PDB file of C-alpha atoms and ligand atoms in Angstrom:
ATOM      1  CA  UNK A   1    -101.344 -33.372  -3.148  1.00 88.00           C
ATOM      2  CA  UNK A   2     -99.574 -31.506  -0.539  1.00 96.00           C
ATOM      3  CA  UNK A   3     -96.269 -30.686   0.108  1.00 98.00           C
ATOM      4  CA  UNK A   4     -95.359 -31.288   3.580  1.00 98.00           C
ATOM      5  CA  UNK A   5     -93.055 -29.427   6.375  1.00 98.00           C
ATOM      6  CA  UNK A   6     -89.424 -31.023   6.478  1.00 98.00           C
ATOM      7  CA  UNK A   7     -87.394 -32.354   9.610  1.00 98.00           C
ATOM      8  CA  UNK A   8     -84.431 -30.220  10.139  1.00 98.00           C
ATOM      9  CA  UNK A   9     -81.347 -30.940  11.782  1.00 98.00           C
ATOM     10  CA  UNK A  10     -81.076 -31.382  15.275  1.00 98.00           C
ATOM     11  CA  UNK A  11     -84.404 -33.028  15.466  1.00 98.00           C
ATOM     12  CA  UNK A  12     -84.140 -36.239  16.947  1.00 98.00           C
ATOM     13  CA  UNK A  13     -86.691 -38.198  14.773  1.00 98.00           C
ATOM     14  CA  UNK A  14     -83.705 -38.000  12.365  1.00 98.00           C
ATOM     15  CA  UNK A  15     -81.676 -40.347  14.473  1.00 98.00           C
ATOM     16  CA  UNK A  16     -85.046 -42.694  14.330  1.00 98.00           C
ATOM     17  CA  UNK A  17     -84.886 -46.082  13.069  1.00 99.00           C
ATOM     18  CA  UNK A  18     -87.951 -46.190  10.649  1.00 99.00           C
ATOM     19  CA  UNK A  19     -90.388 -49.260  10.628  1.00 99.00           C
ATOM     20  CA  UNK A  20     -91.413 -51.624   7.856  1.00 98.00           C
ATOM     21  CA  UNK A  21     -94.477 -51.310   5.740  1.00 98.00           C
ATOM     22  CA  UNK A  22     -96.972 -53.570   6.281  1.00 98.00           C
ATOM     23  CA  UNK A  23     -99.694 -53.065   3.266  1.00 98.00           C
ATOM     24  CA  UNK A  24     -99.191 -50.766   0.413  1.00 98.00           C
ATOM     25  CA  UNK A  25    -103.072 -48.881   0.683  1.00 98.00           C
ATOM     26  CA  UNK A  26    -104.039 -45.741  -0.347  1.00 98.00           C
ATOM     27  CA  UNK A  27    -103.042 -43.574   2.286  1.00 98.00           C
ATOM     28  CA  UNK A  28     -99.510 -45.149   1.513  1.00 98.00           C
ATOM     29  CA  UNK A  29     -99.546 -44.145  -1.869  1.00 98.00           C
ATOM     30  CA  UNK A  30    -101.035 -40.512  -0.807  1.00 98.00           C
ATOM     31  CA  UNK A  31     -97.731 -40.103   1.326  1.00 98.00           C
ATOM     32  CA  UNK A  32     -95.415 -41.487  -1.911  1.00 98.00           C
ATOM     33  CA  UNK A  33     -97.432 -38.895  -3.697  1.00 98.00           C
ATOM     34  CA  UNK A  34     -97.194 -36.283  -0.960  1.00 98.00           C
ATOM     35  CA  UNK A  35     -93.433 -36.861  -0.379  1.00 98.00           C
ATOM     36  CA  UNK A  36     -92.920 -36.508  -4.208  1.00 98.00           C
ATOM     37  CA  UNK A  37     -94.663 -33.303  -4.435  1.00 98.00           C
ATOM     38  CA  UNK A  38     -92.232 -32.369  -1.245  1.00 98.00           C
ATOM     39  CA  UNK A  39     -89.064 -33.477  -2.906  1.00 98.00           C
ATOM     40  CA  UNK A  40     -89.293 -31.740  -6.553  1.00 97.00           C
ATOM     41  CA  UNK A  41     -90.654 -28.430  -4.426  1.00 98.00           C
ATOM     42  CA  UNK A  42     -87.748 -28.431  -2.409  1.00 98.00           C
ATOM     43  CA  UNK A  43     -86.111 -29.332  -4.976  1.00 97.00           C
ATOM     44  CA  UNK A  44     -84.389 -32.622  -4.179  1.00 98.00           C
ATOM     45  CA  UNK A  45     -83.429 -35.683  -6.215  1.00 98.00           C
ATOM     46  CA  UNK A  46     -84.974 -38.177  -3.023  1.00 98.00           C
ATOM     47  CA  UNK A  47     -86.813 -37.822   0.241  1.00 99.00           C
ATOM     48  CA  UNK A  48     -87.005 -40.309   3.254  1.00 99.00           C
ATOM     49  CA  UNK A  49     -90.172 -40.797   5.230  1.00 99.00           C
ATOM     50  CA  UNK A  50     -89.060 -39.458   8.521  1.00 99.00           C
ATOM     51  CA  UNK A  51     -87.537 -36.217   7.066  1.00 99.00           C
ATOM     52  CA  UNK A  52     -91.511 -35.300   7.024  1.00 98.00           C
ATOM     53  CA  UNK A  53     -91.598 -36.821  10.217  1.00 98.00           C
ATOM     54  CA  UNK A  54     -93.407 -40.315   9.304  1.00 98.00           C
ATOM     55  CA  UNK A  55     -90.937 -43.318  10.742  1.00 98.00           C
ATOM     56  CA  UNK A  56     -91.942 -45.416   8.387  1.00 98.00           C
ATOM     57  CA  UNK A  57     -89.594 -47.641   5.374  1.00 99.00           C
ATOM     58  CA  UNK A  58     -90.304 -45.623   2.524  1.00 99.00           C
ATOM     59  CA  UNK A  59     -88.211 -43.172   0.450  1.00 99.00           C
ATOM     60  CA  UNK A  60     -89.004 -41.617  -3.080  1.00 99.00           C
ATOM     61  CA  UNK A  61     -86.409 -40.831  -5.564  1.00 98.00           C
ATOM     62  CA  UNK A  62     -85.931 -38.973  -9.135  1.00 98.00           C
ATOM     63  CA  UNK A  63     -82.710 -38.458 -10.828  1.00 98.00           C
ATOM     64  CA  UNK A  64     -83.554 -37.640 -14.447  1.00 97.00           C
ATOM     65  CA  UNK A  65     -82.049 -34.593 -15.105  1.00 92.00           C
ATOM     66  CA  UNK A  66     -83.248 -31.055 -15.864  1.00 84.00           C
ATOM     67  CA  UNK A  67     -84.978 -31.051 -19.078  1.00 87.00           C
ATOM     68  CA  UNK A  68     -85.543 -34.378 -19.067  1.00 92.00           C
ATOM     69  CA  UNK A  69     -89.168 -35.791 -18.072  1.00 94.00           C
ATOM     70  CA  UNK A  70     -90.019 -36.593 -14.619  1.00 96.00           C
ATOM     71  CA  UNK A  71     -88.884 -40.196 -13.377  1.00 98.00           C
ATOM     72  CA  UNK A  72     -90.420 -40.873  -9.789  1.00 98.00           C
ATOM     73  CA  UNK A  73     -89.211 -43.696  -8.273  1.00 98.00           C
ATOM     74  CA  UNK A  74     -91.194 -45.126  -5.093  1.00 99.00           C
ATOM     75  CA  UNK A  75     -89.308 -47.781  -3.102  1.00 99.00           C
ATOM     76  CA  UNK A  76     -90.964 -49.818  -0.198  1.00 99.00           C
ATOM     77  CA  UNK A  77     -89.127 -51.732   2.216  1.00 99.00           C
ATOM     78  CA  UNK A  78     -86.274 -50.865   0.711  1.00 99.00           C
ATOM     79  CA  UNK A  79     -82.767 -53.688   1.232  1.00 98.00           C
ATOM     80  CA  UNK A  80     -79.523 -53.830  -0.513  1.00 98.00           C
ATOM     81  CA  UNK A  81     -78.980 -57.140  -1.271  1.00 98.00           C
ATOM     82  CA  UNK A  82     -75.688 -56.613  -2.852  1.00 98.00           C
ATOM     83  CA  UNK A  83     -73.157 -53.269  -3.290  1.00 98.00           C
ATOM     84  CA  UNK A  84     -69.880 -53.286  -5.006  1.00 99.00           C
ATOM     85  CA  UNK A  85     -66.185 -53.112  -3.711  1.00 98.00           C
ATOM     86  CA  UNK A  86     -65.855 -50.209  -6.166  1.00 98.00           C
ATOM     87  CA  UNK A  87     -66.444 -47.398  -4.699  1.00 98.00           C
ATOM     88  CA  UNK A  88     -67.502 -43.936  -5.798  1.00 98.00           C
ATOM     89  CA  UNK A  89     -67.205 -40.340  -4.591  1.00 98.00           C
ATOM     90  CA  UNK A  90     -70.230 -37.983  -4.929  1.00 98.00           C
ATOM     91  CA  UNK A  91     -70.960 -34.312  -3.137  1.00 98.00           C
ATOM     92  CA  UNK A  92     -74.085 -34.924  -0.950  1.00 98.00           C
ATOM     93  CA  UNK A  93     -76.220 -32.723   0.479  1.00 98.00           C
ATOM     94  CA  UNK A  94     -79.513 -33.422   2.331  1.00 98.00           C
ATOM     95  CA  UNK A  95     -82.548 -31.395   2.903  1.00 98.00           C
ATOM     96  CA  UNK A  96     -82.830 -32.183   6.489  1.00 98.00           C
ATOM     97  CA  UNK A  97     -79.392 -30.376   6.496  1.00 98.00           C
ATOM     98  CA  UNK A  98     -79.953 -27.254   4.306  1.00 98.00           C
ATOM     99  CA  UNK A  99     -76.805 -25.523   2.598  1.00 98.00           C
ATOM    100  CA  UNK A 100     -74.383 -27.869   3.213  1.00 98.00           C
ATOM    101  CA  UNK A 101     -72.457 -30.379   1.111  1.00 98.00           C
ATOM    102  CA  UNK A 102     -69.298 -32.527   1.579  1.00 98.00           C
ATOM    103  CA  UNK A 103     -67.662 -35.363  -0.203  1.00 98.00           C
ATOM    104  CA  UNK A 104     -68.895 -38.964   0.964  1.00 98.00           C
ATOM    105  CA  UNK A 105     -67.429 -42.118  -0.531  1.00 98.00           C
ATOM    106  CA  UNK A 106     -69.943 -45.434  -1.274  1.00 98.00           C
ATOM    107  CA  UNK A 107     -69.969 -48.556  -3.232  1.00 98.00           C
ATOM    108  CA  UNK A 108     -70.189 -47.430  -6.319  1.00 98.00           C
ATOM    109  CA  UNK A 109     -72.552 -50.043  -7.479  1.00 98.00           C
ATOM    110  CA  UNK A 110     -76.145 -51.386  -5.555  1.00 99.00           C
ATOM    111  CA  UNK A 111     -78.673 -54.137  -6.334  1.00 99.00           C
ATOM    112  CA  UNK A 112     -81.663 -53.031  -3.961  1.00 99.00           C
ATOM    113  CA  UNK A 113     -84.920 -55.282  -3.384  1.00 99.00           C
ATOM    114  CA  UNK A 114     -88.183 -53.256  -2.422  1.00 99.00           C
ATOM    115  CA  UNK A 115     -92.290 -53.023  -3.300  1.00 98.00           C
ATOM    116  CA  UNK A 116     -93.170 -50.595  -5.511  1.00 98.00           C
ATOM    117  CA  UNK A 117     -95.569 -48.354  -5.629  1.00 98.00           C
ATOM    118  CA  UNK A 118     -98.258 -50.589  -6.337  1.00 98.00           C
ATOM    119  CA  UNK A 119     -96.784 -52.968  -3.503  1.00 98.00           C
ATOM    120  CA  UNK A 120     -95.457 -55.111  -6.405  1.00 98.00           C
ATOM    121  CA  UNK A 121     -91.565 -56.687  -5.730  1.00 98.00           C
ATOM    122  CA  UNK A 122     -89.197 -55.024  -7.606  1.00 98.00           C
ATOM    123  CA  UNK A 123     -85.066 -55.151  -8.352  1.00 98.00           C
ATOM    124  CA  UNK A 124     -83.188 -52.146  -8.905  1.00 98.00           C
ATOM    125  CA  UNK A 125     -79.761 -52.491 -10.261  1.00 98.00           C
ATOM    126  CA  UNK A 126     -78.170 -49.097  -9.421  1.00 98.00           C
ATOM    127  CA  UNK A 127     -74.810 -47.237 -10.752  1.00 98.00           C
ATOM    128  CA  UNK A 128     -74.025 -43.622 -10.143  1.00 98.00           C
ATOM    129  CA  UNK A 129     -76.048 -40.839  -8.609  1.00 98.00           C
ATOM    130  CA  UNK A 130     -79.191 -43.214  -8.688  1.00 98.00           C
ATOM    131  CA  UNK A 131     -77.211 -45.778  -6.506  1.00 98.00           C
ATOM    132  CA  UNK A 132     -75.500 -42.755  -3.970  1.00 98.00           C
ATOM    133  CA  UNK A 133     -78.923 -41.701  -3.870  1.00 98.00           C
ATOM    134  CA  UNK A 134     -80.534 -44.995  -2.621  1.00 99.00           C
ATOM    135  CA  UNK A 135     -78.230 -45.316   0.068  1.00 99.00           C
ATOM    136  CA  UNK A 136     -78.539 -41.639   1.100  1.00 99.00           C
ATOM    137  CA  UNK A 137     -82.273 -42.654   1.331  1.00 98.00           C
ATOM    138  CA  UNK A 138     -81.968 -46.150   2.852  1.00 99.00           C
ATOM    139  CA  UNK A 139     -79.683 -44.780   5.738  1.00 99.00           C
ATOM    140  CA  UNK A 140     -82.322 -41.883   6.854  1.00 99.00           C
ATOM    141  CA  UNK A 141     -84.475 -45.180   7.177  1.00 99.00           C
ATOM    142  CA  UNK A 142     -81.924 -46.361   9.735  1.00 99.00           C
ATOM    143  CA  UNK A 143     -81.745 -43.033  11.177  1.00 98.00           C
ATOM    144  CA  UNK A 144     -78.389 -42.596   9.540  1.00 99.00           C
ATOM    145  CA  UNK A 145     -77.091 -39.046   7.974  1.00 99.00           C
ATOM    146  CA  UNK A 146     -74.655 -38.377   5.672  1.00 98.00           C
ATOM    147  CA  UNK A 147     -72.694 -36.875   7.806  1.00 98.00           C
ATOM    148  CA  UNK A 148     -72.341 -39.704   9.658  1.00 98.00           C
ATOM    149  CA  UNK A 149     -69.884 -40.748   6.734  1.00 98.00           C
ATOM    150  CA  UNK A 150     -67.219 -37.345   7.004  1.00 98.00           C
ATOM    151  CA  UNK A 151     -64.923 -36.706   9.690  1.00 98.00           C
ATOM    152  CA  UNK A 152     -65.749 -36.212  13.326  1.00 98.00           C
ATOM    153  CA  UNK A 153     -64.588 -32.728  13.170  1.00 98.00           C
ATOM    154  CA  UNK A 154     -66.704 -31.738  10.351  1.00 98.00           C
ATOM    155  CA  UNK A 155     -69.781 -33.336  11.601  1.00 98.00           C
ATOM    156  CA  UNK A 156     -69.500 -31.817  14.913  1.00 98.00           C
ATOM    157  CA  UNK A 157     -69.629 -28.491  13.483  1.00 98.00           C
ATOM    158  CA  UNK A 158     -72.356 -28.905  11.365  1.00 98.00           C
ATOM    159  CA  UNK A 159     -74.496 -30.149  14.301  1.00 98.00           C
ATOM    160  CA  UNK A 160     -73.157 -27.245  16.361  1.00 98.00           C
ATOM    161  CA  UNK A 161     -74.212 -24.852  13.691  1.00 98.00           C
ATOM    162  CA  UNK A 162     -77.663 -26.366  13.582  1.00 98.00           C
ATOM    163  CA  UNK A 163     -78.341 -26.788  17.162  1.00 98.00           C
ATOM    164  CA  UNK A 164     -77.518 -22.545  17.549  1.00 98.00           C
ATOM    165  CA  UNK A 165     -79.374 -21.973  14.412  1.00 97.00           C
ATOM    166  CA  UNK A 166     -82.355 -24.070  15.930  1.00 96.00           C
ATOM    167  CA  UNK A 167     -81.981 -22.569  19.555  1.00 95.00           C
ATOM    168  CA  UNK A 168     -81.969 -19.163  17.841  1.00 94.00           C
ATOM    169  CA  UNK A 169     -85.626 -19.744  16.175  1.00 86.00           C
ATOM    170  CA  UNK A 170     -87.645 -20.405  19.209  1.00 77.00           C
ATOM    171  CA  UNK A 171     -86.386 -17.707  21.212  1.00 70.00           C
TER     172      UNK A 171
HETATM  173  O1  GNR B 201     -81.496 -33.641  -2.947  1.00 65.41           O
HETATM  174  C1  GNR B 201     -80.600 -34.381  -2.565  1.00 65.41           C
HETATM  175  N1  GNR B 201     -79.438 -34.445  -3.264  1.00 65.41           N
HETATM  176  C2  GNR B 201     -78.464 -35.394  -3.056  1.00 65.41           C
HETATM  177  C3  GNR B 201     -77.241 -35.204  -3.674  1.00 65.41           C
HETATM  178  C4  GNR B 201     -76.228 -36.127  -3.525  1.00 65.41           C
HETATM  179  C5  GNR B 201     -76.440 -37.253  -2.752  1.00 65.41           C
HETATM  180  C6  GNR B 201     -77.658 -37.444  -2.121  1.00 65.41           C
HETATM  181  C7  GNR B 201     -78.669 -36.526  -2.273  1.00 65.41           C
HETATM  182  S1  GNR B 201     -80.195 -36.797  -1.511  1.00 65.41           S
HETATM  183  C8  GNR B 201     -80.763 -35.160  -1.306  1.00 65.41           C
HETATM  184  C9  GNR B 201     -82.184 -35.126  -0.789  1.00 65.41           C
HETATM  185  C10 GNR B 201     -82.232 -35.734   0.598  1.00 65.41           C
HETATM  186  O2  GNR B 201     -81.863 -35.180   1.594  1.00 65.41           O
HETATM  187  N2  GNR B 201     -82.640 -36.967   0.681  1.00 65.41           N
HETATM  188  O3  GNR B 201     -82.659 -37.595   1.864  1.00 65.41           O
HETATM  189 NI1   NI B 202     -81.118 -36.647   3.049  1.00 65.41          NI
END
């Protein structure tokens, strides 16, 4: 396994609308496994495709909690096929946006469709964190961030910060 380099904030490929899967093969399931690896090394509870720069409809997830056993999740193709009017509030952060968090509100309650990692159809009824958490995941696919969901003013500085932070590096 490996653990990969992530996408940072300004990089474009973030704003990249990722592409379906066509067959779940082994090199798939090496980049589930490789994203995986990634995500509990950052540590994260999920990881898109692109944010180790692969535009492709796949995101890996695991919300058991410390202590608890490891619960990978691998979703494939991922849609939401139905979210509730309830909504709920949860403190995000993102690894393609290191050290920051902010309050985004989401329906509360998903029903997702996707392959698995064995390419097999699967439903995923989701409440709380593990449902925030999909559609964290399932807007990187759509090259959306989360804080795409705050106000303008907020957002603006974040990508300000970034963008000097990033500018900073290369010189
Ligand atoms: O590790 C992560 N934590 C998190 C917390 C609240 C809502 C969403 C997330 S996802 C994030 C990892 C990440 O950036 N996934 O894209
Ligand atoms: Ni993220």
């Amino acid at each position: 396994m490996t653990i990969k380099p992530l996408i940072i904030l300004p990089d474009p490929l973030l704003r990249q609308v990722s592409a379906p899967i066509e067959r779940v093969d082994a090199e798939l399931q090496k980049l589930a496994d490789d994203m995986l690896e990634t995500m509990y090394e950052a540590p994260g509870i999920g990881l898109a495709a692109i944010q180790v720069g692969v535009a492709r409809r796949l995101l890996v997830i695991d919300v058991a909690k410390e202590g608890e056993g490891k619960r990978p999740q691998v979703f494939i193709n991922p849609e939401i096929i139905t979210s509730s009017d309830e909504r709920s509030v949860y403190e995000e952060g993102c690894l393609s946006i290191p050290d920051y968090y902010a309050e985004v509100e989401r329906p509360a309650f998903v029903t997702v469709k996707s392959l698995d990692r064995e390419g097999k159809e699967q439903l995923t009824k989701a409440d709380g964190l593990l449902a925030t958490c999909l559609q964290h995941e399932i807007d990187h696919l759509n090259g959306i961030l989360f804080i795409d969901h705050i106000s303008r003013l907020k957002r603006e500085m974040v990508i300000k910060k970034f963008t000097k932070a990033a500018k900073a590096k290369v010189l």
